[in-house]
Amino acid sequence: MADSSAFPTVPCTPMATVSRIPQRQVNAAPTSPLSGKLRGGNSTNPLGDLPLGTMNRGAPKMQQYQAMPKKPAATRGVSTTIASTRALDVNDKRGVSNNTKLAAGLSRKSSTSSSVSGTTTFNGGHTIRSKSATSMRPRQLGSRPGSAQDDVSSSRIMPVSVDAINAPWDVKGRLDGMERSYDMLLTRLNETSEELNAKVAALETERRGSELQLRQMEMANMELQQELRKAKSDMDDDQRRARIEMEDLERKYRNELDEQRRLARIKEEDLHHEQRMKSEELKTTSQKTLEERDVMHSKAVEALQASFESEKSVLQTQLETQEQQLREKYEAEAVSLREELQILATRLESERATATFEVSKRDEELKTTRALVASTEEQLQRQQQITGDLETRLRQQAESTLSMETTKASLFAKINELENVVMNKDSRIRDMEKQLADATDAAALAKEKLIKEETLRRVLHNQVQELRGNIRVFCRVRPPSAKESLDVADIHYPDKDRECSAIELIGPSNESALGTAMGTVSTKTHSFGFDRVFSPAATNADVFDEISQLVQSALDGYNVCIFCYGQTGSGKTFTMSSDDGMIRRAVDQIFSTAEGLQDRGWTYKLEGQFLEIYNETIYDLLVESDEFDKKKLDIRQDIKEGKISVPGLSSLRLQSRTDVADVLRRAAKNRTVAATKANERSSRSHSVFILSLHGTNESTGEERHGTLNLIDLAGSERLAHSQSKDERLRETVAINKSLSALREVITAIGTKDRTHIPYRNSKLTYLLQYSLGGNSKTLMFVNISPVKQHIPETVNSLRFATVVNNTHIGPAKKK
Ligand SMILES: Nc1ncnc2c1ncn2[C@@H]1O[C@H](COP(=O)(O)OP(=O)(O)OP(=O)(O)O)[C@@H](O)[C@H]1O
C-alpha cells in the first residue's frame, strides 16, 4: 500500500489548474504536459509518470501479448480484469485531482471491478478479448514479484514476459508482486516527478518543434495537394480512356464470361453437392467433439468462476480496506485542507477587510479628489467666467477708451482754450496777490507797531507805577461752584472791554427808617479800581501774562514779591500753587529766560526755599516728612546786606524744572502731614516760596541778585465772623495779627513819615521786610469769592486791597 506521506497536500491553486484541463488531456494524461504537472501534484497515481514513449510502446507489447502462447482463457481473463481495474484506477486518478473526484473515481473503480471490466467473450481460440484489455497497459499485466524493480530501474515500461503470463495460478503471489510493483512505482513516481517536469518542458519544446514541422508539412501537403489535383485530372483523362477501352473489352469478354459462368455454375453445383455430403459428415463429427469440449469447458469455467469469485472477494475486501484507508486519509487530508482553507479564508477575509478598508479609504480619497476636482473645475469655470467678463469689460473699456480718446482730444482743445483763460487770470491773480501781500505786510507792520505801542504803553505804565512806588494790586474773582450757582453776588466789570481795572459789587439791600416809611429799599454799589481786574473767565495763563514782566525783573536783580490775599476759599491757592499756577509758571519763565541769556554770557544759579508760618511759627516745608514740625526756625536780619534770612531753613539747588516740581511736591506732602495734625491748617497758615537768583556775566563781570517771593496767605476772615474757639481762636488771632501787621506795615510805608515801620509785629511782615519796604517790586492778588453771602468779607478784602493799591513804597532798586 502506498504510504500516506506519498500523498502530498494538494494546494488550492493546482485544483484550479486541474479544472481548466480539457477532458481530452485528462484521459490522455501520459502524453499531456499538463497531466504531467497534475501527476506531480498527485503522487498517488503510480502510472501517472509513464512517459509518452512508454505508453506508445504499449501497443507492440499488446501485440506481443496477443501473440503469446495461449493461457487458459479464464486465467487471462482474471489478469485482464485486474489490469483493467488498475488501468481504470490510473485513468481515474489521472483525471481526478481532488479528493472529491478521487472518491468518485474509487467508487467507479469498484463498480468497474465488480462488472469484470467490459465484455469478456470466449472466442474459439480461448482468447479473452475485452475493451479494457485492449486499452490497458501491458506492463501491468506482466508485473510480478521480483522482476518489477529491475524492470522499473532499467526501463519505465513494465516488462511483459511470456513466463509471467504462463505463471502458475498463484493469484496471491501475483497480487503481492503487483502491490510491490505498485509501491515501487509510487516511489519511482516521486523520484521521477522532477524528471517528468523536465521532460514535460522538453515535450513542450518538442511540441513546438512538431508544430513547426506540422506547419512545414502542411505547406508540403498543400504542394502535394496541388500535385494531386494535377495528377487527378491526368488520372481522370486516363480513366476516361481506360473506361472506353474497358467497355470495349467488357463487351468482348462478356460473352466469354457468360459462357464461363455457365460452365462454372454447373461445376459449382457439382461441388456443392459434394460439399454438402462432406459437410454433413463433418458436422456430425464436430458436433460430437464440441459437445465433449463444451462439457470440459463448462467444468473449467465453473472452477475458474469459483476461484475468480474467491479472488474477487479477497480483492474486494482489500479494495474496500484500501478504499477505507484512502477515504480516511483523504478525509484527514480534507480536514487539514478544510482547516487550511479556513485559515486561508480567514486570511482572505482579513485581507479582504484590509482591502475593503483600503478601497473605502481610496474611495474617500477619490471622493475628496473628486470634490477637489469639482471645486477646481468650479473655480476654473468661475475663473473662465471672470475671464470672459474681464474680456467683455476689456472690450467695453477699449471702446470707451476710444470714445474717451475722442473726448480727450476735444477736452485738450478746451484745455488749451482754458489754459489761455487761466494764464490771463493767473496774471490777474498774481497782480492781486501782490496787492494782497502788500496789504498783508502793511497790516503786519501795523500790528507789530500796535503791539510795540501796547508794550510801550504797559512799560510806561509800569514805569509810572514804579515812579509812583505803589504796590500793584490785581483783583481776581473766582468762578462760582455748582453749589454756589444760586447764591452768586451781583458783580460788574464796567471797563472789561478796555482797561479791565474796575469792579463793582452790588451790596445787600438796605432798608432805612426813612426808606421804609417811604416804602423804598436801597442797595449799595461798591466800586473799586485796581491795576487789573480778572473776571471768573480769566485763566491762570491770562493772569500770568500780566505778571510775566514782574517775574522777569527778578532775573534783572530786583526783589519781587507776589502774594495772594483773601478770605478762605477765594482762590488764593488755585492762583498761586496749583499745577499751572503762578509759582510753576514763574519758575518756567525764569528757566527759559535764563537759558536764553546764556548767549549773552549770563549764568544763573537758582535756589529754592519753602516755609510755612502757622500760629506765628516758621516751619520748613522742604525737610523730610518725619522731621517736619520738629525744627523751630527764626528770622534774622542782616542790616548791612539789607536782607532777611531764616537760618536753618532748607535751601535746594534748582537746576531744572524737574527740581522745582520736586520742591513743590515735597512742600505739598509736608503740608498734607501738617493738615492731619491741625484741621484745615493750609487755610490758616501762610506759605512762602522763596526763589533766590544769582546771575553772573562772564563777559561783562556783572552780577545780579534777585529774589522772587510767592506767598499764599492764610484766609482773611474777620474774627467776629469766624466764631472760632480754642485752637481755632488762637489760629484766627495769629492770622489776624499777621494780616493786621501787614496792613499796618503797608499803611506805614504809605505815610510820609516813615520813621517807624512795624515790620517785627509779625513773622510775615518781618520776613517780607525787604520785599515790602521800598526795595522791591510788589504785587498783591486780592482774591474774592463770587458768593453773595461772602459780600461783606469780599468788600473788606477789596477795601484793604485799595489801601495797598494806594500805598506809595518808592521805586525798587536793582541789586
Ligand atoms: N479761577 C478759578 N477758576 C476755577 N476754580 C477756582 C478758581 N479759583 C478758585 N477755584 C476753586 O475754588 C476752590 C477754592 O479755591 P482755593 O483753595 O484756591 O481757595 P483759597 O483761597 O486758597 O482757600 P484757603 O484759604 O482755604 O486755602 C477750589 O476748589 C478751587 O479749585
GROMACS .gro file of N, CA and C and ligand atoms in nm, residues 476-479 536 538 540 566-575 682-683 712-715, ligand 1:
model
  100
  476ARG      N    1  -0.883  13.929   4.152
  476ARG     CA    2  -0.928  13.811   4.074
  476ARG      C    3  -1.054  13.754   4.138
  477VAL      N    4  -1.155  13.738   4.057
  477VAL     CA    5  -1.281  13.681   4.106
  477VAL      C    6  -1.288  13.535   4.056
  478ARG      N    7  -1.305  13.448   4.151
  478ARG     CA    8  -1.312  13.307   4.107
  478ARG      C    9  -1.453  13.275   4.059
  479PRO      N   10  -1.465  13.173   3.974
  479PRO     CA   11  -1.599  13.134   3.929
  479PRO      C   12  -1.674  13.063   4.041
  536PRO      N   13  -1.421  13.593   3.649
  536PRO     CA   14  -1.412  13.445   3.662
  536PRO      C   15  -1.367  13.374   3.534
  538ALA      N   16  -1.120  13.446   3.346
  538ALA     CA   17  -0.976  13.453   3.322
  538ALA      C   18  -0.907  13.324   3.372
  540ASN      N   19  -0.533  13.102   3.451
  540ASN     CA   20  -0.402  13.131   3.512
  540ASN      C   21  -0.306  13.186   3.408
  566GLY      N   22  -0.693  13.717   5.068
  566GLY     CA   23  -0.836  13.697   5.050
  566GLY      C   24  -0.889  13.599   5.154
  567GLN      N   25  -1.020  13.596   5.160
  567GLN     CA   26  -1.081  13.508   5.259
  567GLN      C   27  -1.063  13.361   5.219
  568THR      N   28  -1.089  13.269   5.309
  568THR     CA   29  -1.077  13.126   5.281
  568THR      C   30  -1.169  13.087   5.165
  569GLY      N   31  -1.112  13.011   5.075
  569GLY     CA   32  -1.189  12.961   4.960
  569GLY      C   33  -1.209  13.064   4.850
  570SER      N   34  -1.130  13.170   4.850
  570SER     CA   35  -1.149  13.272   4.746
  570SER      C   36  -1.063  13.246   4.622
  571GLY      N   37  -0.974  13.144   4.628
  571GLY     CA   38  -0.897  13.108   4.507
  571GLY      C   39  -0.750  13.144   4.516
  572LYS      N   40  -0.698  13.164   4.636
  572LYS     CA   41  -0.557  13.203   4.652
  572LYS      C   42  -0.463  13.089   4.609
  573THR      N   43  -0.489  12.971   4.664
  573THR     CA   44  -0.403  12.855   4.633
  573THR      C   45  -0.412  12.820   4.485
  574PHE      N   46  -0.535  12.827   4.432
  574PHE     CA   47  -0.552  12.798   4.288
  574PHE      C   48  -0.466  12.892   4.205
  575THR      N   49  -0.462  13.019   4.246
  575THR     CA   50  -0.386  13.118   4.168
  575THR      C   51  -0.235  13.097   4.186
  682SER      N   52  -0.379  12.432   5.618
  682SER     CA   53  -0.331  12.502   5.498
  682SER      C   54  -0.404  12.636   5.479
  683SER      N   55  -0.534  12.638   5.519
  683SER     CA   56  -0.611  12.762   5.502
  683SER      C   57  -0.573  12.867   5.607
  712ASP      N   58   0.129  13.259   4.959
  712ASP     CA   59  -0.014  13.224   4.966
  712ASP      C   60  -0.054  13.249   5.111
  713LEU      N   61  -0.126  13.361   5.133
  713LEU     CA   62  -0.159  13.398   5.270
  713LEU      C   63  -0.277  13.317   5.323
  714ALA      N   64  -0.286  13.318   5.458
  714ALA     CA   65  -0.399  13.249   5.521
  714ALA      C   66  -0.528  13.329   5.495
  715GLY      N   67  -0.642  13.261   5.521
  715GLY     CA   68  -0.771  13.325   5.498
  715GLY      C   69  -0.786  13.451   5.584
  816LIG     N1   70  -1.003  13.096   3.895
  816LIG     C1   71  -1.056  12.981   3.936
  816LIG     N2   72  -1.111  12.903   3.845
  816LIG     C2   73  -1.167  12.786   3.883
  816LIG     N3   74  -1.176  12.740   4.010
  816LIG     C3   75  -1.123  12.814   4.105
  816LIG     C4   76  -1.061  12.935   4.073
  816LIG     N4   77  -1.018  12.991   4.189
  816LIG     C5   78  -1.051  12.903   4.286
  816LIG     N5   79  -1.113  12.797   4.239
  816LIG     C6   80  -1.166  12.683   4.313
  816LIG     O1   81  -1.226  12.733   4.433
  816LIG     C7   82  -1.195  12.650   4.540
  816LIG     C8   83  -1.125  12.730   4.649
  816LIG     O2   84  -1.007  12.777   4.595
  816LIG     P1   85  -0.870  12.782   4.681
  816LIG     O3   86  -0.848  12.662   4.758
  816LIG     O4   87  -0.763  12.823   4.587
  816LIG     O5   88  -0.905  12.897   4.779
  816LIG     P2   89  -0.808  12.952   4.891
  816LIG     O6   90  -0.831  13.093   4.898
  816LIG     O7   91  -0.670  12.913   4.863
  816LIG     O8   92  -0.859  12.878   5.018
  816LIG     P3   93  -0.778  12.852   5.153
  816LIG     O9   94  -0.755  12.984   5.221
  816LIG    O10   95  -0.867  12.765   5.231
  816LIG    O11   96  -0.652  12.790   5.108
  816LIG     C9   97  -1.103  12.542   4.493
  816LIG    O12   98  -1.178  12.428   4.467
  816LIG    C10   99  -1.052  12.599   4.364
  816LIG    O13  100  -1.021  12.497   4.273
   0.00000   0.00000   0.00000
